[in-house]
Short mmCIF file of C-alpha atoms in Angstrom, two decimals:
data_model
loop_
_atom_site.label_atom_id
_atom_site.label_comp_id
_atom_site.label_asym_id
_atom_site.label_seq_id
_atom_site.Cartn_x
_atom_site.Cartn_y
_atom_site.Cartn_z
CA UNK T 1 51.02 -100.20 -62.06
CA UNK T 2 47.59 -101.32 -63.25
CA UNK T 3 45.34 -102.32 -60.70
CA UNK T 4 47.54 -102.40 -57.63
CA UNK T 5 48.79 -99.61 -55.32
CA UNK T 6 50.60 -96.94 -57.12
CA UNK T 7 54.35 -96.99 -57.29
CA UNK T 8 56.38 -94.68 -55.23
CA UNK T 9 56.51 -91.49 -57.45
CA UNK T 10 60.23 -91.22 -56.94
CA UNK T 11 60.77 -94.45 -58.52
CA UNK T 12 59.14 -93.05 -61.78
CA UNK T 13 60.84 -90.91 -64.41
CA UNK T 14 58.96 -87.66 -65.18
CA UNK T 15 57.51 -89.18 -68.57
CA UNK T 16 56.23 -92.21 -66.72
CA UNK T 17 54.65 -89.95 -64.03
CA UNK T 18 52.89 -88.07 -66.78
CA UNK T 19 51.65 -91.32 -68.41
CA UNK T 20 50.30 -92.53 -65.03
CA UNK T 21 48.62 -89.19 -64.35
CA UNK T 22 46.93 -89.39 -67.73
CA UNK T 23 45.74 -93.10 -67.22
CA UNK T 24 44.42 -92.18 -63.85
CA UNK T 25 42.43 -89.27 -65.43
CA UNK T 26 41.10 -91.52 -68.13
CA UNK T 27 39.96 -94.13 -65.64
CA UNK T 28 38.20 -91.43 -63.55
CA UNK T 29 36.53 -89.92 -66.73
CA UNK T 30 35.57 -93.40 -67.72
CA UNK T 31 33.73 -93.90 -64.49
CA UNK T 32 32.15 -90.53 -64.55
CA UNK T 33 30.88 -91.16 -68.15
CA UNK T 34 29.67 -94.67 -67.39
CA UNK T 35 27.44 -93.30 -64.53
CA UNK T 36 26.00 -90.74 -66.72
CA UNK T 37 25.52 -93.17 -69.55
CA UNK T 38 23.68 -95.78 -67.41
CA UNK T 39 21.43 -93.06 -65.94
CA UNK T 40 20.63 -91.57 -69.30
CA UNK T 41 20.01 -94.97 -70.81
CA UNK T 42 17.64 -96.07 -67.92
CA UNK T 43 15.81 -92.72 -68.13
CA UNK T 44 15.21 -92.79 -71.97
CA UNK T 45 14.14 -96.42 -72.01
CA UNK T 46 11.60 -95.76 -69.14
CA UNK T 47 10.46 -92.41 -70.67
CA UNK T 48 9.64 -94.48 -74.14
CA UNK T 49 8.07 -97.18 -72.14
CA UNK T 50 5.76 -94.91 -70.02
CA UNK T 51 4.81 -92.62 -72.99
CA UNK T 52 3.93 -95.49 -75.34
CA UNK T 53 6.51 -94.27 -77.76
CA UNK T 54 8.34 -96.97 -79.83
CA UNK T 55 10.89 -98.72 -77.79
CA UNK T 56 14.41 -97.73 -78.54
CA UNK T 57 17.15 -99.99 -79.57
CA UNK T 58 20.98 -99.53 -79.07
CA UNK T 59 21.37 -97.74 -82.30
CA UNK T 60 18.53 -95.13 -81.62
CA UNK T 61 19.95 -94.52 -78.15
CA UNK T 62 23.59 -94.07 -79.37
CA UNK T 63 22.26 -91.69 -82.04
CA UNK T 64 20.18 -89.67 -79.39
CA UNK T 65 23.10 -89.60 -76.98
CA UNK T 66 25.80 -88.94 -79.70
CA UNK T 67 27.91 -91.91 -78.69
CA UNK T 68 29.47 -94.88 -80.34
CA UNK T 69 27.07 -97.84 -80.55
CA UNK T 70 29.62 -100.17 -78.88
CA UNK T 71 29.68 -97.98 -75.78
CA UNK T 72 25.86 -97.93 -75.50
CA UNK T 73 25.71 -101.69 -76.30
CA UNK T 74 28.08 -102.60 -73.44
CA UNK T 75 26.26 -100.41 -70.93
CA UNK T 76 22.99 -101.85 -72.02
CA UNK T 77 24.52 -105.37 -71.55
CA UNK T 78 25.72 -104.56 -68.03
CA UNK T 79 22.16 -103.09 -66.99
CA UNK T 80 20.52 -106.08 -68.67
CA UNK T 81 22.73 -108.52 -66.86
CA UNK T 82 21.58 -106.76 -63.60
CA UNK T 83 18.01 -107.14 -64.43
CA UNK T 84 17.32 -103.48 -65.02
CA UNK T 85 16.77 -103.66 -68.73
CA UNK T 86 15.43 -106.35 -70.90
CA UNK T 87 15.85 -106.71 -74.85
CA UNK T 88 13.08 -108.06 -77.15
CA UNK T 89 13.69 -110.49 -79.77
CA UNK T 90 13.99 -107.73 -82.40
CA UNK T 91 16.58 -105.77 -80.16
CA UNK T 92 14.24 -103.15 -78.53
CA UNK T 93 14.84 -102.14 -75.06
CA UNK T 94 12.47 -101.94 -72.15
CA UNK T 95 12.65 -101.76 -68.39
CA UNK T 96 13.62 -105.06 -66.85
CA UNK T 97 11.44 -104.52 -63.90
CA UNK T 98 8.79 -102.19 -62.54
CA UNK T 99 10.15 -98.42 -62.49
CA UNK T 100 9.46 -98.29 -58.80
CA UNK T 101 11.68 -101.10 -58.22
CA UNK T 102 14.75 -99.73 -60.07
CA UNK T 103 16.71 -97.56 -57.77
CA UNK T 104 19.01 -94.94 -59.16
CA UNK T 105 21.62 -96.02 -56.60
CA UNK T 106 21.68 -99.48 -58.15
CA UNK T 107 22.05 -98.08 -61.64
CA UNK T 108 25.14 -96.13 -60.27
CA UNK T 109 26.57 -99.41 -58.72
CA UNK T 110 26.19 -101.33 -61.97
CA UNK T 111 27.89 -98.52 -63.95
CA UNK T 112 30.84 -98.44 -61.32
CA UNK T 113 31.12 -102.38 -61.54
CA UNK T 114 31.02 -102.26 -65.44
CA UNK T 115 33.92 -99.81 -65.56
CA UNK T 116 36.15 -101.35 -62.80
CA UNK T 117 35.12 -104.81 -63.06
CA UNK T 118 34.41 -105.32 -59.32
CA UNK T 119 32.21 -103.58 -56.98
CA UNK T 120 34.77 -101.20 -55.49
CA UNK T 121 38.18 -100.65 -56.79
CA UNK T 122 41.04 -101.10 -54.43
CA UNK T 123 42.59 -98.01 -52.95
CA UNK T 124 45.81 -97.13 -51.29
CA UNK T 125 44.74 -93.59 -50.47
CA UNK T 126 45.66 -92.10 -47.04
CA UNK T 127 43.12 -92.58 -44.27
CA UNK T 128 41.75 -88.90 -44.45
CA UNK T 129 41.11 -89.30 -48.22
CA UNK T 130 39.43 -92.69 -47.65
CA UNK T 131 37.23 -90.99 -45.06
CA UNK T 132 36.30 -88.26 -47.42
CA UNK T 133 35.49 -90.69 -50.28
CA UNK T 134 33.17 -92.55 -47.77
CA UNK T 135 31.48 -89.33 -47.00
CA UNK T 136 31.06 -88.67 -50.59
CA UNK T 137 29.58 -92.08 -51.31
CA UNK T 138 27.12 -91.55 -48.49
CA UNK T 139 26.08 -88.32 -49.75
CA UNK T 140 25.28 -89.58 -53.19
CA UNK T 141 23.50 -92.54 -51.73
CA UNK T 142 21.32 -90.32 -49.56
CA UNK T 143 20.60 -88.12 -52.57
CA UNK T 144 19.72 -90.74 -55.05
CA UNK T 145 20.30 -94.16 -53.48
CA UNK T 146 16.57 -94.86 -52.78
CA UNK T 147 15.27 -92.44 -55.69
CA UNK T 148 13.45 -94.72 -58.16
CA UNK T 149 13.29 -94.56 -61.99
CA UNK T 150 9.60 -93.68 -61.53
CA UNK T 151 10.40 -90.66 -59.50
CA UNK T 152 12.89 -89.49 -62.03
CA UNK T 153 10.38 -89.73 -64.79
CA UNK T 154 7.68 -87.91 -62.65
CA UNK T 155 10.38 -85.01 -62.10
CA UNK T 156 11.03 -84.86 -65.86
CA UNK T 157 7.37 -84.68 -66.65
CA UNK T 158 6.67 -81.82 -64.06
CA UNK T 159 9.64 -79.84 -65.48
CA UNK T 160 8.15 -79.98 -69.11
CA UNK T 161 4.66 -78.94 -68.01
#
């Protein structure tokens, strides 16, 4: 059932139902982790850039976040393809554009596309669930859609002071 509408549950034996539930949980967790990772990467790269600290590379970020280097490299690649990160010749990372021009909502969109392979995964959910999901998306866009990376850094500096 990969990618299309889910099969009728009555058509699946209990073992297959369990496998499908686990796969759905993994896809959801992958998306959740990808969003957190993308936000963390952008924040850490911007923080180093602004503070004048040495620019991190993928390995340093992977170590800092306690994640496999391949996961960090793939997320950085997606952010770089979107123009949010840039890589120097020696592999160091820096913001791909001004911190005021990088919106957190854009970072989340890149993370979602990176996991799903398309802007928004197709859904066969009932209309009330689709309406709820639109409300949730609207809420996160109101909360962080226009918030910039600069604002996030400024918030972090105030909390440490």
